[in-house]
Amino acid sequence: MGPLAVTQLLALISLIVAMDNGLVRTPPMGWMAWERFRCDIDCKDDPKNCIREDLFRDMADRLVEDGWKELGYEYVIIDDCWMSMLRDEHGRLQPDPSRFPGGIEKLARYIHDRGLKLGIYADMGTHTCMGFPGTTLDKINIDAQTFASWGVDYLKFDGCSSNPIELMLGYPLMSKALNATGRPIAYSCSWPVYVGGLPPNVNYTFLGEICHLWRNYVDIQDSWDSLQGIVDWFSNNQDDLQPAAGPGRWNDPDMLIIGNFGLSVDQARSQMALWAIMAAPLIMSNDLRNLDNSARFILQNKMAIAINQDPMGIQGRRLLQEKNHIEVYWRPLSHSASALVFLSRRTDMPSLYHTSLAKLKYDAGNYEAYDVFTDSTVKGLNATTEFTLSINPSGVVMWYVYPEQHSKETETLHYQHKKASQFAFHKAEPAHLTVL
Ligand code: GLA
């Protein structure tokens, strides 16, 4: 097929498909099995951690009882390895009977009864990435209908064991098939990963019309190296990726690994901060039954969540890479506010960073800044005020910056900020910050 034919085909498909159906207006939040629990199907020797219905019920219980749900973490998402190797006599996918004896429908009911939503995994190809039955083109309708009939609310549609033409046909067809079920189902597409993640192979405008979110790049692993590789790729390609995001259409740099084994406390803060800047889905893959308090505090940080969930839905950008390996990230937010993240890529010691808001391209004016991880406010910042931050190695300082209140109008604005973040401001200045 020539490039023109492909463009025409895509244009035609986009006329018949519209995924802009009011779902996921802010990045989805929840929990997903893959990064932490992978394809562990050894329920005999590893009953607590294998992929089976109990694991998802346990996580649903934790989301509700440990305060996650009220913060917005609402999706419980099954990843690969839930299926039986065989479709049923009607050609429908079915769960492995020994690991999901109650079936997916019953699990969906359990999850819905707790005010949560259920996600499931399938693959546009002959097999899933772990070799379970795939969804070939002829199976798209039946699989969409099966998921809807079970009460599924989110589909992660992977792209292993396929080819570019089949992917190009299949992803829009699944979008159409999900729409046709009449059930609102958030649609996460892994298509970009399998075609290089960038234009011209990926048409992000079109993707935004058929999918709610999409994986752009390689899988995250439980390490700081993996996380840095992902952040660098997204930032190096931000001119292509950043404009693609908006309400109902999100880039997905992959799961939050906070609470696992690979990140220090500083690195965990960095992931939370950078995912908030990137307007990334906040989908944890960790063991909510065994989470230490530092991971819990970071993942439940209301201001970081509010920044991530900002209703304008504008993805942020890397602003600066300094020679001394400090990087600055920025995201515009509602109510003339913004978020700044100062990330240290150094590996020596806490380093001082001297700057001013004017140097970070802020307009003249008076500002206040709320330090997200120290729960403190910096007042009396003029755009030209020079300030100094101390940033830990592989750590961040994250600021929520808003115009200073000085009139009735800005008081209302400030009230809105408070409401948006569900946070009280006006705390003492953080110890590590000197406003010069
Ligand atoms: C791919 C995806 C992962 C996960 C696995 C499952 O690698 O990118 O997120 O779903 O498949 O096999």
Coordinates of C-alpha atoms and ligand atoms in Angstrom, one line a residue:
M1 CA 0.0 0.0 0.0
G2 CA 1.4 3.4 -0.9
P3 CA 1.5 6.3 1.6
L4 CA -1.4 8.0 -0.1
A5 CA -3.6 5.0 0.1
V6 CA -2.7 4.6 3.8
T7 CA -3.6 8.2 4.5
Q8 CA -6.9 7.8 2.7
L9 CA -7.7 4.7 4.5
L10 CA -7.0 6.3 7.8
A11 CA -9.1 9.3 6.9
L12 CA -11.9 7.0 6.0
I13 CA -11.7 5.0 9.2
S14 CA -11.6 8.1 11.2
L15 CA -15.0 9.1 9.7
I16 CA -16.6 6.0 11.1
V17 CA -14.8 5.9 14.4
A18 CA -14.8 8.4 17.2
M19 CA -13.4 7.5 20.6
D20 CA -13.8 11.0 21.9
N21 CA -16.8 9.8 24.0
G22 CA -16.3 11.6 27.3
L23 CA -14.1 8.9 28.9
V24 CA -10.8 9.5 30.7
R25 CA -10.9 13.3 30.4
T26 CA -7.9 13.2 32.8
P27 CA -5.2 10.5 32.8
P28 CA -6.6 7.2 34.1
M29 CA -5.5 6.1 37.5
G30 CA -5.4 2.6 39.0
W31 CA -3.5 -0.5 39.3
M32 CA -2.2 -3.1 36.8
A33 CA -0.7 -6.5 37.3
W34 CA 2.1 -6.6 34.8
E35 CA 5.3 -4.9 36.0
R36 CA 5.1 -6.5 39.5
F37 CA 3.4 -9.8 38.9
R38 CA 4.3 -10.5 35.2
C39 CA 3.1 -13.9 34.0
D40 CA 3.4 -15.8 37.3
I41 CA 0.9 -18.6 36.8
D42 CA 2.5 -20.9 39.4
C43 CA -0.4 -20.8 41.9
K44 CA 0.8 -24.0 43.6
D45 CA 4.1 -22.6 44.8
D46 CA 3.3 -18.9 44.7
P47 CA -0.4 -18.7 45.6
K48 CA -0.3 -15.0 46.8
N49 CA 1.4 -13.7 43.7
C50 CA 0.1 -15.7 40.8
I51 CA -2.2 -14.2 38.2
R52 CA -5.6 -15.4 39.4
E53 CA -8.9 -13.8 40.6
D54 CA -7.8 -13.6 44.2
L55 CA -4.9 -11.3 43.3
F56 CA -7.3 -8.8 41.7
R57 CA -9.8 -9.1 44.5
D58 CA -7.0 -8.4 47.0
M59 CA -5.9 -5.3 45.1
A60 CA -9.5 -4.1 44.8
D61 CA -9.9 -4.4 48.6
R62 CA -6.7 -2.5 49.2
L63 CA -7.7 0.3 46.8
V64 CA -10.9 0.8 48.7
E65 CA -9.7 0.2 52.3
D66 CA -6.4 2.0 52.1
G67 CA -7.6 5.3 50.7
W68 CA -6.6 4.9 47.1
K69 CA -10.0 5.0 45.6
E70 CA -11.0 8.3 47.1
L71 CA -7.8 9.8 45.6
G72 CA -8.9 8.6 42.1
Y73 CA -7.1 5.3 41.7
E74 CA -10.1 3.4 40.3
Y75 CA -9.1 0.9 37.6
V76 CA -8.0 -2.7 38.5
I77 CA -6.4 -4.0 35.3
I78 CA -5.7 -7.6 34.4
D79 CA -2.7 -7.9 32.1
D80 CA -1.5 -10.9 30.1
C81 CA -1.8 -14.5 31.1
W82 CA -5.4 -14.5 32.3
M83 CA -6.7 -16.6 29.4
S84 CA -7.3 -20.2 28.8
M85 CA -5.2 -21.5 25.8
L86 CA -8.4 -22.3 24.0
R87 CA -11.4 -20.2 23.0
D88 CA -14.8 -21.7 24.0
E89 CA -17.2 -23.5 21.7
H90 CA -18.7 -20.1 20.5
G91 CA -15.2 -18.8 19.7
R92 CA -15.1 -16.5 22.7
L93 CA -12.0 -15.9 24.8
Q94 CA -12.3 -17.5 28.3
P95 CA -10.3 -17.2 31.4
D96 CA -8.1 -20.0 32.7
P97 CA -10.7 -22.1 34.6
S98 CA -8.3 -23.1 37.5
R99 CA -7.1 -19.5 38.1
F100 CA -10.4 -17.7 37.4
P101 CA -13.0 -20.2 38.5
G102 CA -15.7 -17.6 39.0
G103 CA -15.1 -16.1 35.6
I104 CA -14.4 -12.5 34.6
E105 CA -18.0 -11.4 34.9
K106 CA -18.1 -12.3 38.6
L107 CA -14.8 -10.6 39.2
A108 CA -16.2 -7.5 37.4
R109 CA -19.2 -7.5 39.7
Y110 CA -16.9 -7.7 42.8
I111 CA -14.9 -4.8 41.5
H112 CA -18.0 -2.7 40.5
D113 CA -19.6 -3.4 43.9
R114 CA -16.6 -1.6 45.4
G115 CA -17.0 1.4 43.1
L116 CA -14.0 0.5 41.0
K117 CA -13.6 -0.4 37.4
L118 CA -12.2 -3.5 35.7
G119 CA -9.6 -3.5 32.9
I120 CA -8.5 -6.4 30.8
Y121 CA -5.8 -7.3 28.3
A122 CA -5.9 -8.6 24.7
D123 CA -3.6 -8.6 21.8
M124 CA -4.1 -7.5 18.1
G125 CA -2.3 -10.5 16.6
T126 CA -2.2 -14.2 16.6
H127 CA -0.9 -14.5 20.2
T128 CA -0.4 -12.3 23.2
C129 CA 3.2 -11.4 24.1
M130 CA 3.3 -14.4 26.4
G131 CA 1.8 -16.8 23.9
F132 CA -1.9 -16.8 24.9
P133 CA -4.7 -16.5 22.2
G134 CA -4.6 -13.3 20.2
T135 CA -7.3 -11.3 18.6
T136 CA -7.0 -11.7 14.9
L137 CA -9.0 -9.4 12.6
D138 CA -11.9 -11.8 12.4
K139 CA -12.1 -12.0 16.2
I140 CA -12.3 -8.3 16.9
N141 CA -16.1 -8.0 17.1
I142 CA -16.6 -11.1 19.2
D143 CA -13.9 -10.1 21.7
A144 CA -15.2 -6.6 22.1
Q145 CA -18.7 -8.0 22.7
T146 CA -17.4 -10.6 25.1
F147 CA -15.5 -7.9 27.2
A148 CA -18.6 -5.7 27.2
S149 CA -20.9 -8.6 28.2
W150 CA -18.6 -9.3 31.2
G151 CA -18.7 -5.6 32.3
V152 CA -15.2 -4.7 31.4
D153 CA -14.4 -0.9 31.6
Y154 CA -10.9 -0.7 30.1
L155 CA -9.1 -2.6 27.4
K156 CA -5.3 -2.7 27.1
F157 CA -4.8 -3.9 23.5
D158 CA -1.3 -5.1 22.9
G159 CA 0.4 -5.7 19.5
C160 CA 2.6 -8.8 19.7
S161 CA 2.6 -11.4 17.0
S162 CA 1.3 -9.1 14.3
N163 CA 2.5 -6.9 11.4
P164 CA 2.1 -3.2 10.6
I165 CA -0.8 -3.7 8.1
E166 CA -2.8 -5.8 10.5
L167 CA -2.1 -3.4 13.3
M168 CA -3.2 -0.5 11.1
L169 CA -6.5 -2.2 10.3
G170 CA -7.0 -3.8 13.7
Y171 CA -6.7 -0.9 16.1
P172 CA -9.3 1.3 14.5
L173 CA -11.6 -1.7 14.0
M174 CA -11.4 -2.5 17.7
S175 CA -12.2 1.1 18.5
K176 CA -15.3 0.8 16.4
A177 CA -16.2 -2.6 17.9
L178 CA -15.9 -1.2 21.4
N179 CA -18.1 1.7 20.5
A180 CA -20.6 -0.6 19.0
T181 CA -21.1 -2.5 22.2
G182 CA -22.7 0.6 23.7
R183 CA -20.6 0.1 26.9
P184 CA -18.2 2.9 27.8
I185 CA -14.8 1.1 27.6
A186 CA -11.5 3.0 27.9
Y187 CA -9.3 2.0 25.1
S188 CA -5.5 1.7 25.6
C189 CA -3.6 1.1 22.4
S190 CA 0.0 -0.3 22.2
W191 CA 0.1 0.3 18.5
P192 CA 2.8 3.0 18.5
V193 CA 5.3 0.7 20.4
Y194 CA 5.2 -1.7 17.5
V195 CA 5.9 0.8 14.8
G196 CA 8.6 2.9 16.4
G197 CA 6.6 5.3 18.4
L198 CA 7.1 8.4 16.2
P199 CA 5.8 10.1 13.1
P200 CA 5.5 9.4 10.2
N201 CA 4.9 5.8 11.3
V202 CA 2.6 7.0 14.0
N203 CA -0.2 9.4 13.2
Y204 CA -0.9 10.9 16.6
T205 CA -3.8 12.9 15.5
F206 CA -5.6 9.8 14.2
L207 CA -4.6 7.8 17.3
G208 CA -6.2 10.5 19.5
E209 CA -9.4 9.9 17.6
I210 CA -9.6 6.2 18.1
C211 CA -7.8 5.5 21.4
H212 CA -8.0 7.1 24.9
L213 CA -4.3 6.4 25.7
W214 CA -1.4 4.6 24.1
R215 CA 1.9 3.1 25.0
N216 CA 4.5 4.9 22.9
Y217 CA 7.7 3.2 24.0
V218 CA 9.4 0.2 25.6
D219 CA 8.2 -1.6 28.8
I220 CA 9.2 -0.1 32.1
Q221 CA 11.3 -2.4 34.3
D222 CA 11.9 -2.2 38.0
S223 CA 15.0 0.1 37.9
W224 CA 16.0 3.7 37.8
D225 CA 17.9 3.1 34.5
S226 CA 14.8 1.9 32.8
L227 CA 12.8 4.9 34.1
Q228 CA 15.5 7.4 33.0
G229 CA 15.6 5.8 29.5
I230 CA 11.8 6.3 29.2
V231 CA 11.9 9.9 30.5
D232 CA 14.8 10.7 28.1
W233 CA 12.9 9.2 25.1
F234 CA 9.7 11.1 25.9
S235 CA 11.6 14.4 26.4
N236 CA 13.9 14.0 23.4
N237 CA 10.7 13.5 21.3
Q238 CA 8.5 15.9 23.1
D239 CA 7.8 18.1 20.0
D240 CA 6.1 15.1 18.4
L241 CA 4.5 13.7 21.6
Q242 CA 3.5 16.6 23.7
P243 CA 0.9 18.1 21.3
A244 CA -0.8 14.6 20.9
A245 CA -2.0 14.6 24.5
G246 CA -5.2 16.2 25.8
P247 CA -8.4 15.3 27.6
G248 CA -9.4 11.8 26.4
R249 CA -6.1 11.2 24.6
W250 CA -2.9 10.5 26.6
N251 CA 0.6 9.3 26.0
D252 CA 1.5 6.5 28.3
P253 CA 5.1 6.1 29.5
D254 CA 4.0 2.9 31.3
M255 CA 3.3 1.9 34.9
L256 CA 4.4 3.5 38.2
I257 CA 6.9 1.2 39.8
I258 CA 6.9 3.0 43.1
G259 CA 6.7 0.6 46.0
N260 CA 8.8 -2.2 44.3
F261 CA 12.5 -2.9 44.6
G262 CA 14.2 -0.8 42.0
L263 CA 13.8 2.8 43.2
S264 CA 15.2 4.8 46.2
V265 CA 12.8 7.2 47.9
D266 CA 14.2 10.1 45.9
Q267 CA 13.8 8.2 42.7
A268 CA 10.2 7.3 43.6
R269 CA 9.5 11.0 44.1
S270 CA 11.1 11.6 40.7
Q271 CA 8.8 9.2 39.0
M272 CA 5.7 10.7 40.6
A273 CA 6.8 14.2 39.7
L274 CA 7.7 13.4 36.1
W275 CA 4.6 11.4 35.5
A276 CA 2.6 14.3 36.8
I277 CA 4.4 16.7 34.4
M278 CA 3.9 14.3 31.5
A279 CA 0.1 14.0 32.2
A280 CA 0.8 10.3 32.3
P281 CA -1.6 7.6 33.4
L282 CA -1.1 6.9 37.1
I283 CA -1.3 3.2 36.9
M284 CA 0.6 1.5 39.7
S285 CA 2.1 -2.0 39.4
N286 CA 3.2 -2.9 42.9
D287 CA 1.9 -5.0 45.8
L288 CA -0.6 -2.9 47.6
R289 CA -0.7 -5.5 50.3
N290 CA 2.9 -4.8 51.2
L291 CA 3.8 -1.2 50.6
D292 CA 6.0 0.8 52.9
N293 CA 4.9 4.2 54.1
S294 CA 7.3 6.2 52.0
A295 CA 5.9 4.7 48.8
R296 CA 2.4 5.2 50.1
F297 CA 3.0 8.8 50.9
I298 CA 4.5 9.5 47.5
L299 CA 1.7 7.7 45.5
Q300 CA -1.0 9.3 47.7
N301 CA 0.5 12.9 47.4
K302 CA -2.6 14.9 46.8
M303 CA -0.8 17.8 45.1
A304 CA 1.2 15.5 42.7
I305 CA -2.1 13.8 41.8
A306 CA -3.9 17.1 41.4
I307 CA -1.2 18.3 39.0
N308 CA -1.4 15.1 37.1
Q309 CA -5.1 15.4 36.9
D310 CA -5.3 19.0 35.9
P311 CA -8.5 19.5 33.9
M312 CA -6.8 21.4 31.1
G313 CA -4.9 18.3 30.3
I314 CA -1.9 20.0 28.7
Q315 CA 1.2 17.7 28.8
G316 CA 4.3 19.3 30.2
R317 CA 7.8 19.6 28.7
R318 CA 11.4 19.4 29.5
L319 CA 12.5 23.1 29.6
L320 CA 16.2 22.9 30.3
Q321 CA 19.1 20.5 30.5
E322 CA 21.9 22.2 32.3
K323 CA 25.5 21.3 31.9
N324 CA 25.7 20.3 35.5
H325 CA 23.0 17.6 34.9
I326 CA 20.1 19.4 36.5
E327 CA 17.0 19.4 34.3
V328 CA 13.9 21.5 34.6
Y329 CA 10.5 20.3 33.6
W330 CA 7.4 22.5 33.4
R331 CA 3.6 22.0 32.9
P332 CA 0.9 24.7 32.5
L333 CA -2.1 24.2 34.7
S334 CA -5.6 25.6 35.2
H335 CA -6.1 29.0 37.0
S336 CA -2.8 30.5 35.7
A337 CA -0.8 28.0 37.8
S338 CA 2.0 25.7 36.6
A339 CA 4.2 22.9 37.9
L340 CA 8.0 22.9 37.9
V341 CA 10.2 19.9 38.5
F342 CA 13.9 20.3 39.1
L343 CA 15.5 16.9 38.5
S344 CA 19.1 16.1 39.4
R345 CA 20.7 13.5 37.1
R346 CA 23.8 13.7 39.2
T347 CA 25.2 10.8 41.2
D348 CA 27.4 12.6 43.7
M349 CA 25.7 14.7 46.4
P350 CA 22.8 17.1 46.8
S351 CA 23.5 20.0 44.5
L352 CA 22.5 23.6 44.6
Y353 CA 20.6 25.1 41.7
H354 CA 20.3 28.9 41.3
T355 CA 17.6 30.3 39.2
S356 CA 14.6 32.6 39.0
L357 CA 11.2 32.2 37.5
A358 CA 12.1 34.8 34.9
K359 CA 15.0 32.5 33.8
L360 CA 12.4 29.8 33.4
K361 CA 10.4 32.0 31.1
Y362 CA 7.7 33.1 33.6
D363 CA 6.0 36.5 32.9
A364 CA 6.7 39.4 35.3
G365 CA 4.6 39.3 38.4
N366 CA 4.4 38.0 41.9
Y367 CA 4.1 34.3 42.7
E368 CA 3.9 31.8 45.4
A369 CA 5.2 28.3 45.2
Y370 CA 4.0 25.2 47.0
D371 CA 6.7 22.6 47.5
V372 CA 4.9 19.3 46.7
F373 CA 7.1 16.9 48.7
T374 CA 8.0 19.0 51.7
D375 CA 4.5 20.4 52.1
S376 CA 5.6 24.0 52.5
T377 CA 5.0 27.3 50.7
V378 CA 7.5 29.9 49.4
K379 CA 6.0 33.4 49.4
G380 CA 7.0 36.7 48.0
L381 CA 8.5 35.4 44.8
N382 CA 8.8 38.0 42.1
A383 CA 9.6 36.6 38.6
T384 CA 13.1 38.0 39.0
T385 CA 13.7 36.8 42.6
E386 CA 16.8 34.6 42.5
F387 CA 16.4 31.4 44.5
T388 CA 18.5 28.4 45.3
L389 CA 17.3 24.9 45.6
S390 CA 19.0 21.8 46.9
I391 CA 18.3 18.7 44.8
N392 CA 19.2 15.2 45.9
P393 CA 21.0 12.9 43.4
S394 CA 18.4 11.3 41.2
G395 CA 15.8 13.3 43.1
V396 CA 13.5 16.2 42.5
V397 CA 12.2 19.4 43.9
M398 CA 8.6 19.8 42.7
W399 CA 6.8 23.2 42.8
Y400 CA 3.2 24.1 42.2
V401 CA 3.5 27.8 41.2
Y402 CA 0.6 30.2 41.2
P403 CA 0.1 34.0 41.1
E404 CA 0.3 35.7 44.4
Q405 CA -3.1 36.7 45.9
H406 CA -3.5 40.4 46.3
S407 CA -7.1 41.2 45.6
K408 CA -10.6 39.8 46.1
E409 CA -10.3 38.2 42.7
T410 CA -7.1 36.4 43.4
E411 CA -8.5 35.3 46.7
T412 CA -11.1 33.4 44.8
L413 CA -8.4 32.1 42.6
H414 CA -6.5 30.9 45.6
Y415 CA -9.6 29.3 46.9
Q416 CA -9.9 27.4 43.6
H417 CA -6.2 26.3 43.9
K418 CA -6.9 25.0 47.3
K419 CA -10.0 23.2 46.2
A420 CA -8.2 21.8 43.2
S421 CA -5.4 20.4 45.2
Q422 CA -7.4 19.6 48.3
F423 CA -4.5 21.1 50.2
A424 CA -4.0 23.9 52.7
F425 CA -1.2 26.2 51.7
H426 CA 0.6 28.6 54.0
K427 CA 3.0 26.3 55.6
A428 CA 6.5 27.1 56.8
E429 CA 9.3 27.5 54.3
P430 CA 11.2 24.2 53.6
A431 CA 14.5 24.0 55.3
H432 CA 16.4 23.2 52.1
L433 CA 15.3 26.3 50.3
T434 CA 16.8 29.7 50.4
V435 CA 15.1 32.6 48.8
L436 CA 17.9 35.1 48.2
Ligands
GLA1 C1 4.0 -6.3 26.4 C2 3.5 -5.0 27.0 C3 3.6 -5.1 28.5 C4 2.8 -6.3 29.0 C5 3.3 -7.6 28.3 C6 2.5 -8.8 28.6 O1 5.4 -6.4 26.6 O2 4.2 -3.9 26.6 O3 3.0 -4.0 29.1 O4 1.4 -6.2 28.7 O5 3.4 -7.4 26.9 O6 3.0 -9.9 28.0

